[in-house]
Amino acid sequence: MERPRTWRACLLWAALVLPALTADRLGMNEPRAGWQQAAGLAVLAAAVAVSRRHPLVAFALTAVLGLVAAPALFTVSYGPALGVFALLLGLRADGVRAAAAVFAGVGCLGTARIALLGVDPAPEWAVLTGTLLFGCVFPWLAGRYWRQSRRLTEAGWSRAARLEGEQRIAEERARLRERARIAQDMHDSLGHELSLIALRAGALQVAPDLPDHHRAAAADLRAAASDATDRLHRIIGVLREEDEPASLTPPGETVEQLVARAADSGLPVRWDEPAGAVPEPGGVAERVLYRVVREALTNAARHAPGASVTVAAVREADGTTVTVTNGHGDAPSPSSGGTGLQALRAAVTSVGGDFEAGPHPDGFRVRAYVPDQPATPAVRPSPAPYAPFTHARRRVALAAAAAVGAGMVLVGGAFAWYAYTETHSVLSPAAYAELRLGMSDADIAGALPDRTVRDAPVERAPAPPPPGSDCRYYRASGELLVSVDHFRLCFDDEGRLVAKDVVPGAGRSRHPAVHEEFAQ
């Protein structure tokens, strides 16, 4: 782990010192002494060394180095290093306040240095502001975005793995529940059919014209069907979960057809239904009512054989009530009670109905009220949850937009101030030609602009100024962002004009000496 990190640190240092070594030789910076270059390389080495554990310190060292090299912070030698360490600051540091405080501190130090040592404060402050925004804040925001994106990607993969595991568990649980549901359906259907078989065998057993050996076989068949029903109930009861609602799978026949089939099997059942009492077949309410009637008929056949059964359906304002009543049987079955009534209660209450079951003076009664079920509305896709990545991306986008807006305002303001100062320090060539040596400052004050040039091209002056004179520089043209000619006016201690010169623009040849006038 340590050796790859060391090699990467050395490569980073080599990449950052390359501009510092070549900028002076290529003429992109003012020439510096050898010890200054060596000190800059040492500071960059220290910044690279501490950049992993202390990225804020690394950025601060590079920013101080840039301020020492240039009041406006930006230099070709250390500008790339400043942007790289700002990127690493956003990538490796958690806090925002500390980085914002360092940015503000660098801006204050740069402003103070420009105010004390700067030649032309307005343009230099504009460069300082632009460097802070585009060379520091923007790389820092890019690093933070990169860091958040990487973390969210890792969290997304972790969440995907966890959801995959939960999905497998949910699928296995759903598979087990489906098996239990199928087993419950088999119990209900087969139990009802076995009860009808036992009922038919009982009717066959008491037939008067049946021989004794056939009557004994019918009795055995009835007992076997009853035992099979009990064993089926016990086996399926193990699979069924507690308080699980009964299955509402469509049975394939209506309640009236169920009652008619039970009557054909020998059960003394009567169907009492006004017209339109039972809901439409296939609906949730009709399936619940079918379940209630089937279980009640099965219990009546098992526990009260020979008793008359009445199935009554009553249509109410917002639902249907079904009542199944049976009398006392001739020979009650010794089978113990199960969980069928509990399953019916869970099924009825799950759709908002009421369920009652218990003995009454004439036998046993089951009553269920099932409200009408509205049509299932179309499921609308739910809106996607507010992703953390979207939130983080929005925060970074807002921060970047704020930085861009602030940068545009500041740079635009600085350029406006630059344009104002440059256009208000223009002395027209005609006015310059009318100036004569020996004229007083008061005589020519009306012909001079209200501002002088702050970044005067002193190095391009054709001759040194007269000793002890005070020289002022004016632009010969209002063109911006290009090098123009300048006029130099020098005054003595008494305010008299003692020299006037034309300073040519950068890259232009010197004007003839006729333009230069000196006091005799």
Coordinates of C-alpha atoms in Angstrom, one line a residue:
M1 CA 0.0 0.0 0.0
E2 CA 2.8 2.5 0.9
R3 CA 5.0 1.9 -2.2
P4 CA 2.2 2.7 -4.7
R5 CA 1.2 5.8 -2.7
T6 CA 4.9 7.0 -2.7
W7 CA 5.2 6.6 -6.4
R8 CA 1.9 8.4 -7.1
A9 CA 3.1 11.3 -4.8
C10 CA 6.4 11.5 -6.7
L11 CA 4.6 11.6 -10.0
L12 CA 2.2 14.3 -8.8
W13 CA 5.1 16.4 -7.5
A14 CA 6.9 16.0 -10.8
A15 CA 3.8 17.1 -12.8
L16 CA 3.3 20.1 -10.5
V17 CA 6.9 21.4 -10.6
L18 CA 7.1 21.2 -14.4
P19 CA 5.3 24.5 -14.9
A20 CA 7.3 26.1 -12.1
L21 CA 10.6 25.2 -13.8
T22 CA 9.6 26.1 -17.4
A23 CA 7.5 29.2 -16.9
D24 CA 10.4 31.5 -16.2
R25 CA 12.5 30.1 -19.1
L26 CA 9.6 30.6 -21.5
G27 CA 9.1 34.2 -20.4
M28 CA 5.6 33.6 -18.9
N29 CA 6.7 35.0 -15.5
E30 CA 9.1 37.6 -14.2
P31 CA 12.5 36.1 -13.8
R32 CA 13.2 34.9 -10.3
A33 CA 16.3 34.0 -8.3
G34 CA 17.4 30.4 -8.0
W35 CA 16.7 30.3 -4.3
Q36 CA 13.1 31.5 -4.9
Q37 CA 12.5 28.6 -7.4
A38 CA 14.1 26.1 -5.0
A39 CA 11.9 27.4 -2.1
G40 CA 8.8 27.0 -4.3
L41 CA 9.7 23.4 -5.2
A42 CA 10.2 22.6 -1.5
V43 CA 6.8 24.1 -0.6
L44 CA 5.1 22.0 -3.4
A45 CA 6.9 18.9 -2.1
A46 CA 5.6 19.6 1.4
A47 CA 2.1 20.1 0.0
V48 CA 2.2 16.8 -1.9
A49 CA 3.4 15.0 1.3
V50 CA 0.5 16.2 3.5
S51 CA -2.2 16.3 0.8
R52 CA -3.6 12.8 1.6
R53 CA -4.1 13.3 5.4
H54 CA -4.3 17.1 5.5
P55 CA -5.6 18.3 2.1
L56 CA -6.6 21.7 3.7
V57 CA -3.0 22.3 4.8
A58 CA -1.7 21.4 1.3
F59 CA -4.1 23.9 -0.4
A60 CA -3.2 26.6 2.1
L61 CA 0.5 26.1 1.5
T62 CA 0.0 26.4 -2.3
A63 CA -2.2 29.4 -1.9
V64 CA 0.4 31.2 0.2
L65 CA 3.1 30.3 -2.3
G66 CA 0.9 31.8 -5.1
L67 CA 0.3 35.0 -3.1
V68 CA 4.0 35.4 -2.4
A69 CA 4.8 35.0 -6.2
A70 CA 2.0 37.4 -7.4
P71 CA -0.4 39.6 -5.4
A72 CA -3.3 38.5 -7.8
L73 CA -2.6 34.8 -6.8
F74 CA -2.5 33.6 -10.3
T75 CA 0.9 32.6 -11.8
V76 CA 1.7 30.2 -14.6
S77 CA 4.2 28.5 -12.2
Y78 CA 1.8 27.7 -9.4
G79 CA -1.6 28.1 -10.9
P80 CA -2.0 24.4 -12.0
A81 CA -0.8 23.2 -8.5
L82 CA -3.4 25.5 -6.9
G83 CA -6.2 23.9 -9.0
V84 CA -5.0 20.4 -8.3
F85 CA -4.9 20.8 -4.6
A86 CA -8.3 22.5 -4.6
L87 CA -9.6 19.4 -6.4
L88 CA -8.0 17.1 -3.8
L89 CA -9.4 19.3 -1.1
G90 CA -13.0 18.7 -2.3
L91 CA -12.2 15.0 -2.9
R92 CA -10.7 14.2 0.5
A93 CA -12.0 16.7 3.0
D94 CA -15.5 16.2 4.6
G95 CA -16.2 19.7 5.9
V96 CA -17.4 22.7 4.0
R97 CA -16.9 25.5 6.5
A98 CA -13.1 25.0 6.8
A99 CA -12.6 25.1 3.0
A100 CA -14.9 28.2 2.8
A101 CA -12.9 29.9 5.6
V102 CA -9.6 29.2 3.8
F103 CA -11.0 30.6 0.5
A104 CA -12.1 33.7 2.4
G105 CA -8.8 34.0 4.1
V106 CA -6.9 33.7 0.8
G107 CA -9.1 36.4 -0.7
C108 CA -8.6 38.8 2.3
L109 CA -4.8 38.2 2.2
G110 CA -4.7 38.8 -1.6
T111 CA -6.8 42.0 -1.3
A112 CA -4.6 43.3 1.5
R113 CA -1.4 42.6 -0.5
I114 CA -2.9 44.2 -3.7
A115 CA -3.9 47.3 -1.6
L116 CA -0.4 47.6 -0.2
L117 CA 1.8 46.6 -3.1
G118 CA -0.3 46.5 -6.2
V119 CA 0.3 48.8 -9.1
D120 CA -3.3 48.9 -10.4
P121 CA -5.6 47.5 -7.7
A122 CA -8.8 47.1 -9.8
P123 CA -7.5 44.7 -12.6
E124 CA -5.4 42.8 -10.1
W125 CA -8.3 42.3 -7.8
A126 CA -10.4 41.1 -10.8
V127 CA -7.7 38.6 -11.5
L128 CA -7.6 37.5 -7.9
T129 CA -11.3 37.0 -7.8
G130 CA -11.3 35.1 -11.1
T131 CA -8.5 32.9 -9.8
L132 CA -10.3 32.1 -6.6
L133 CA -13.5 31.2 -8.4
F134 CA -12.3 29.4 -11.4
G135 CA -9.0 28.1 -10.1
C136 CA -10.1 27.2 -6.5
V137 CA -13.8 27.0 -5.9
F138 CA -14.7 25.3 -9.1
P139 CA -12.1 22.5 -8.8
W140 CA -13.1 22.1 -5.1
L141 CA -16.8 21.7 -6.2
A142 CA -15.8 19.2 -8.8
G143 CA -13.9 17.2 -6.2
R144 CA -16.8 17.2 -3.8
Y145 CA -19.1 16.1 -6.6
W146 CA -16.7 13.3 -7.5
R147 CA -16.4 12.2 -3.9
Q148 CA -20.2 12.2 -3.3
S149 CA -20.7 10.3 -6.6
R150 CA -18.2 7.7 -5.6
R151 CA -19.7 7.3 -2.1
L152 CA -23.2 7.0 -3.5
T153 CA -22.1 4.5 -6.0
E154 CA -20.6 2.3 -3.3
A155 CA -23.8 2.8 -1.2
G156 CA -25.9 1.9 -4.2
W157 CA -24.0 -1.3 -4.8
S158 CA -24.3 -2.2 -1.1
R159 CA -28.0 -1.5 -1.1
A160 CA -28.5 -3.5 -4.3
A161 CA -26.7 -6.5 -2.7
R162 CA -28.9 -6.1 0.5
L163 CA -32.1 -5.8 -1.6
E164 CA -31.1 -8.8 -3.6
G165 CA -30.7 -10.8 -0.4
E166 CA -34.0 -9.5 0.9
Q167 CA -35.7 -10.4 -2.4
R168 CA -34.4 -13.9 -2.2
I169 CA -35.8 -14.2 1.3
A170 CA -39.1 -12.7 0.2
E171 CA -39.4 -15.0 -2.7
E172 CA -38.7 -18.0 -0.5
R173 CA -41.3 -16.8 2.0
A174 CA -43.8 -16.2 -0.8
R175 CA -43.1 -19.7 -2.2
L176 CA -43.8 -21.2 1.2
R177 CA -47.0 -19.1 1.6
E178 CA -48.2 -20.2 -1.8
R179 CA -47.6 -23.8 -0.9
A180 CA -49.6 -23.3 2.3
R181 CA -52.4 -21.5 0.4
I182 CA -52.6 -24.4 -2.1
A183 CA -52.7 -26.9 0.7
Q184 CA -55.4 -24.8 2.4
D185 CA -57.5 -24.8 -0.8
M186 CA -57.0 -28.6 -1.1
H187 CA -58.2 -29.0 2.5
D188 CA -61.3 -26.9 1.9
S189 CA -62.3 -28.4 -1.4
L190 CA -61.4 -32.0 -0.5
G191 CA -62.9 -31.7 3.0
H192 CA -66.2 -30.5 1.5
E193 CA -66.2 -33.3 -1.0
L194 CA -65.3 -36.0 1.6
S195 CA -68.1 -34.7 3.8
L196 CA -70.6 -35.1 0.9
I197 CA -69.2 -38.6 0.3
A198 CA -69.8 -39.5 4.0
L199 CA -73.3 -38.0 3.7
R200 CA -74.0 -40.2 0.7
A201 CA -72.6 -43.2 2.4
G202 CA -74.8 -42.5 5.4
A203 CA -77.9 -42.3 3.2
L204 CA -76.9 -45.5 1.6
Q205 CA -76.4 -47.2 5.0
V206 CA -80.0 -46.5 6.1
A207 CA -81.6 -47.6 2.8
P208 CA -84.3 -50.3 3.7
D209 CA -83.6 -52.5 0.7
L210 CA -79.8 -52.8 1.2
P211 CA -78.4 -56.1 2.3
D212 CA -76.6 -56.3 5.6
H213 CA -73.1 -56.8 4.2
H214 CA -73.6 -53.7 1.9
R215 CA -74.9 -51.7 4.8
A216 CA -71.7 -52.6 6.7
A217 CA -69.6 -51.6 3.8
A218 CA -71.5 -48.2 3.5
A219 CA -70.8 -47.7 7.2
D220 CA -67.1 -48.4 6.8
L221 CA -67.1 -46.0 3.8
R222 CA -68.7 -43.3 5.9
A223 CA -66.2 -43.8 8.7
A224 CA -63.3 -43.8 6.4
A225 CA -64.4 -40.5 4.7
S226 CA -64.8 -38.9 8.1
D227 CA -61.4 -40.1 9.3
A228 CA -59.8 -38.9 6.0
T229 CA -61.4 -35.4 6.5
D230 CA -59.9 -35.2 10.1
R231 CA -56.4 -36.4 9.0
L232 CA -56.5 -33.9 6.1
H233 CA -57.4 -31.1 8.5
R234 CA -54.6 -32.0 10.9
I235 CA -52.0 -32.1 8.1
I236 CA -53.0 -28.9 6.5
G237 CA -53.3 -27.2 9.9
V238 CA -49.6 -27.6 10.4
L239 CA -48.8 -25.7 7.2
R240 CA -51.2 -22.8 7.8
E241 CA -49.9 -19.8 9.6
E242 CA -51.7 -18.3 12.5
D243 CA -54.3 -15.6 11.7
E244 CA -53.7 -16.1 7.9
P245 CA -56.8 -15.1 6.0
A246 CA -58.6 -17.9 4.1
S247 CA -57.9 -18.2 0.4
L248 CA -60.3 -16.4 -1.9
T249 CA -59.4 -18.4 -5.0
P250 CA -62.5 -18.5 -7.4
P251 CA -64.2 -21.9 -6.7
G252 CA -65.7 -22.2 -10.2
E253 CA -69.4 -22.4 -9.1
T254 CA -71.9 -20.0 -7.5
V255 CA -73.4 -20.2 -4.0
E256 CA -76.7 -21.4 -5.4
Q257 CA -74.9 -24.2 -7.3
L258 CA -73.0 -25.2 -4.2
V259 CA -76.3 -25.5 -2.2
A260 CA -77.9 -27.5 -5.0
R261 CA -75.0 -29.9 -5.2
A262 CA -75.1 -30.5 -1.5
A263 CA -78.9 -31.2 -1.7
D264 CA -78.3 -33.7 -4.5
S265 CA -75.8 -35.4 -2.3
G266 CA -78.5 -36.1 0.4
L267 CA -78.0 -33.1 2.7
P268 CA -81.4 -31.7 3.8
V269 CA -80.6 -28.1 2.8
R270 CA -83.0 -25.4 1.7
W271 CA -81.9 -22.3 -0.3
D272 CA -83.7 -19.1 0.7
E273 CA -82.6 -16.3 -1.6
P274 CA -84.6 -13.2 -2.8
A275 CA -83.8 -12.2 -6.3
G276 CA -80.4 -10.5 -6.6
A277 CA -79.4 -11.1 -3.0
V278 CA -76.0 -12.6 -3.8
P279 CA -73.4 -10.3 -5.5
E280 CA -72.2 -10.9 -9.0
P281 CA -70.2 -14.1 -9.5
G282 CA -66.4 -13.8 -9.6
G283 CA -66.2 -10.8 -7.2
V284 CA -64.4 -10.6 -3.9
A285 CA -67.7 -10.5 -1.9
E286 CA -69.2 -13.4 -3.8
R287 CA -66.1 -15.5 -3.2
V288 CA -66.1 -14.8 0.5
L289 CA -69.8 -15.7 0.8
Y290 CA -69.1 -18.9 -1.1
R291 CA -66.4 -19.8 1.4
V292 CA -68.7 -19.2 4.3
V293 CA -71.5 -21.3 2.9
R294 CA -69.2 -24.2 1.9
E295 CA -67.6 -24.3 5.4
A296 CA -70.9 -24.1 7.1
L297 CA -72.4 -26.9 5.0
T298 CA -69.3 -29.1 5.6
N299 CA -69.6 -28.5 9.4
A300 CA -73.3 -29.3 9.4
A301 CA -72.7 -32.6 7.5
R302 CA -69.9 -33.6 9.8
H303 CA -71.2 -32.5 13.2
A304 CA -75.0 -32.7 12.8
P305 CA -75.8 -35.5 10.3
G306 CA -79.4 -35.7 9.4
A307 CA -80.3 -32.2 10.6
S308 CA -82.0 -29.8 8.3
V309 CA -80.0 -26.9 7.0
T310 CA -81.3 -23.5 5.8
V311 CA -79.1 -21.1 3.8
A312 CA -80.6 -17.5 3.7
A313 CA -79.2 -14.5 1.8
V314 CA -80.4 -11.0 2.5
R315 CA -79.5 -8.0 0.4
E316 CA -78.8 -4.9 2.5
A317 CA -78.0 -1.3 1.5
D318 CA -74.3 -1.7 1.1
G319 CA -73.7 -5.4 1.4
T320 CA -75.0 -8.9 1.7
T321 CA -75.8 -11.0 4.8
V322 CA -75.7 -14.8 4.6
T323 CA -77.0 -17.0 7.4
V324 CA -76.6 -20.8 7.5
T325 CA -78.6 -22.5 10.2
N326 CA -78.7 -26.2 11.0
G327 CA -80.6 -28.2 13.7
H328 CA -79.5 -30.8 16.1
G329 CA -78.3 -34.0 14.3
D330 CA -79.4 -37.5 15.0
A331 CA -75.9 -38.8 15.8
P332 CA -73.3 -36.0 16.1
S333 CA -69.8 -36.7 14.8
P334 CA -67.2 -37.2 17.5
S335 CA -64.7 -35.2 15.5
S336 CA -63.1 -32.4 17.3
G337 CA -63.5 -28.8 16.1
G338 CA -60.8 -27.2 14.0
T339 CA -59.8 -23.8 12.8
G340 CA -62.3 -23.5 9.9
L341 CA -64.5 -20.9 11.7
Q342 CA -61.4 -18.9 12.6
A343 CA -60.3 -18.9 9.0
L344 CA -63.8 -17.7 8.0
R345 CA -63.7 -14.9 10.5
A346 CA -60.3 -13.8 9.2
A347 CA -61.5 -13.8 5.6
V348 CA -64.7 -11.9 6.4
T349 CA -63.0 -9.2 8.5
S350 CA -60.2 -8.8 6.0
V351 CA -62.8 -7.3 3.5
G352 CA -64.5 -5.2 6.2
G353 CA -67.4 -7.5 7.1
D354 CA -68.8 -9.0 10.3
F355 CA -68.8 -12.7 11.3
E356 CA -70.8 -14.6 14.0
A357 CA -70.9 -18.3 14.7
G358 CA -72.3 -20.1 17.6
P359 CA -75.1 -22.3 19.0
H360 CA -78.8 -21.2 19.1
P361 CA -81.9 -22.7 20.5
D362 CA -82.6 -24.8 17.4
G363 CA -79.0 -25.9 16.7
F364 CA -76.0 -24.0 15.3
R365 CA -75.9 -20.8 13.2
V366 CA -73.3 -19.1 11.1
R367 CA -73.9 -15.5 10.0
A368 CA -71.6 -13.3 7.8
Y369 CA -72.1 -9.8 6.5
V370 CA -69.9 -8.9 3.6
P371 CA -69.9 -5.3 2.2
D372 CA -69.9 -4.6 -1.5
Q373 CA -66.3 -4.4 -2.7
P374 CA -65.5 -1.4 -5.1
A375 CA -63.9 -2.1 -8.4
T376 CA -60.1 -2.3 -8.1
P377 CA -58.7 1.0 -9.4
A378 CA -55.9 1.1 -11.8
V379 CA -52.7 1.1 -10.0
R380 CA -50.7 4.2 -10.7
P381 CA -47.0 3.9 -10.6
S382 CA -45.8 5.5 -7.4
P383 CA -43.3 8.3 -7.8
A384 CA -39.7 7.2 -7.4
P385 CA -38.2 7.9 -4.0
Y386 CA -36.1 10.9 -3.6
A387 CA -32.7 9.4 -4.3
P388 CA -29.8 10.6 -2.2
F389 CA -27.7 10.9 -5.4
T390 CA -30.3 13.3 -6.9
H391 CA -30.2 15.4 -3.7
A392 CA -26.4 15.5 -3.7
R393 CA -26.2 16.3 -7.4
R394 CA -28.8 19.1 -6.9
R395 CA -26.8 20.6 -4.0
V396 CA -23.6 20.5 -6.1
A397 CA -25.4 22.0 -9.1
L398 CA -26.8 24.8 -6.9
A399 CA -23.4 25.5 -5.4
A400 CA -21.8 25.6 -8.9
A401 CA -24.5 27.9 -10.2
A402 CA -24.0 30.2 -7.2
A403 CA -20.3 30.3 -7.8
V404 CA -20.7 30.9 -11.5
G405 CA -23.2 33.7 -10.8
A406 CA -20.9 35.3 -8.2
G407 CA -18.0 35.0 -10.5
M408 CA -19.9 36.6 -13.4
V409 CA -21.0 39.4 -11.2
L410 CA -17.5 40.1 -9.7
V411 CA -15.7 39.7 -13.0
G412 CA -18.3 41.8 -14.8
G413 CA -18.0 44.5 -12.1
A414 CA -14.2 44.4 -12.3
F415 CA -14.3 44.7 -16.1
A416 CA -16.8 47.6 -15.9
W417 CA -14.5 49.4 -13.5
Y418 CA -11.6 48.6 -15.8
A419 CA -13.5 50.0 -18.8
Y420 CA -14.5 53.1 -16.8
T421 CA -11.0 53.9 -15.6
E422 CA -9.4 53.3 -19.1
T423 CA -12.0 55.4 -21.0
H424 CA -11.8 58.3 -18.5
S425 CA -8.0 58.5 -18.7
V426 CA -7.9 59.3 -22.5
L427 CA -6.1 62.4 -23.7
S428 CA -6.9 63.1 -27.3
P429 CA -4.0 63.6 -29.7
A430 CA -5.4 67.0 -30.7
A431 CA -5.4 68.2 -27.1
Y432 CA -1.9 66.8 -26.5
A433 CA -0.7 68.7 -29.6
E434 CA -2.0 72.0 -28.1
L435 CA 0.0 71.6 -24.9
R436 CA 3.1 73.8 -24.7
L437 CA 6.0 73.5 -22.4
G438 CA 6.0 76.0 -19.5
M439 CA 2.2 76.0 -19.3
S440 CA 1.0 75.8 -15.7
D441 CA -1.1 73.0 -14.3
A442 CA -4.1 75.4 -13.9
D443 CA -3.9 76.4 -17.6
I444 CA -4.1 72.9 -18.9
A445 CA -6.4 71.4 -16.3
G446 CA -9.5 71.8 -18.5
A447 CA -7.9 69.9 -21.4
L448 CA -6.8 66.9 -19.2
P449 CA -9.1 63.9 -18.4
D450 CA -10.3 63.4 -14.8
R451 CA -8.2 60.2 -14.3
T452 CA -4.7 59.1 -15.0
V453 CA -3.4 55.7 -16.0
R454 CA -2.7 53.5 -13.0
D455 CA -0.7 50.8 -14.8
A456 CA 1.6 53.2 -16.6
P457 CA 4.1 51.7 -19.2
V458 CA 7.1 53.2 -17.5
E459 CA 9.5 50.6 -19.0
R460 CA 8.5 51.7 -22.6
A461 CA 9.2 55.4 -22.0
P462 CA 11.5 56.9 -24.7
A463 CA 13.7 58.7 -22.2
P464 CA 14.0 59.1 -18.4
P465 CA 11.8 61.8 -16.9
P466 CA 13.4 65.1 -15.9
P467 CA 15.0 64.9 -12.4
G468 CA 12.6 65.9 -9.6
S469 CA 9.5 66.0 -11.9
D470 CA 6.1 64.5 -11.3
C471 CA 5.0 62.6 -14.4
R472 CA 1.4 61.6 -15.3
Y473 CA 0.4 59.1 -18.0
Y474 CA -2.7 59.3 -20.2
R475 CA -4.0 56.9 -22.8
A476 CA -4.0 58.1 -26.4
S477 CA -7.0 56.0 -27.4
G478 CA -10.1 54.5 -25.6
E479 CA -9.6 51.0 -27.1
L480 CA -9.8 48.2 -24.5
L481 CA -7.9 45.0 -24.1
V482 CA -5.2 46.1 -26.5
S483 CA -1.9 48.0 -26.1
V484 CA -2.3 51.6 -27.1
D485 CA 0.0 54.6 -27.2
H486 CA 0.3 56.7 -24.0
F487 CA 1.1 60.4 -23.4
R488 CA 3.5 61.3 -20.5
L489 CA 3.3 64.8 -19.0
C490 CA 5.9 65.8 -16.4
F491 CA 5.5 68.8 -14.1
D492 CA 8.1 70.5 -11.9
D493 CA 7.6 71.6 -8.3
E494 CA 5.9 74.8 -9.3
G495 CA 3.3 73.0 -11.5
R496 CA 4.8 73.9 -14.8
L497 CA 4.9 71.5 -17.7
V498 CA 8.5 70.6 -18.3
A499 CA 8.3 67.5 -20.6
K500 CA 5.8 65.8 -22.8
D501 CA 6.4 62.4 -24.5
V502 CA 4.6 59.8 -26.5
V503 CA 5.1 56.3 -25.1
P504 CA 4.4 53.7 -27.9
G505 CA 2.3 50.7 -27.4
A506 CA 3.8 47.2 -26.9
G507 CA 5.3 45.8 -30.1
R508 CA 5.2 49.2 -31.9
S509 CA 8.2 51.2 -33.0
R510 CA 9.2 54.4 -31.3
H511 CA 7.8 57.6 -32.6
P512 CA 10.3 60.1 -34.0
A513 CA 12.0 62.5 -31.7
V514 CA 9.8 65.3 -32.9
H515 CA 7.2 64.1 -30.5
E516 CA 9.5 64.5 -27.6
E517 CA 9.7 68.0 -26.1
F518 CA 11.8 69.1 -23.1
A519 CA 12.0 72.4 -21.3
Q520 CA 15.2 74.3 -21.9

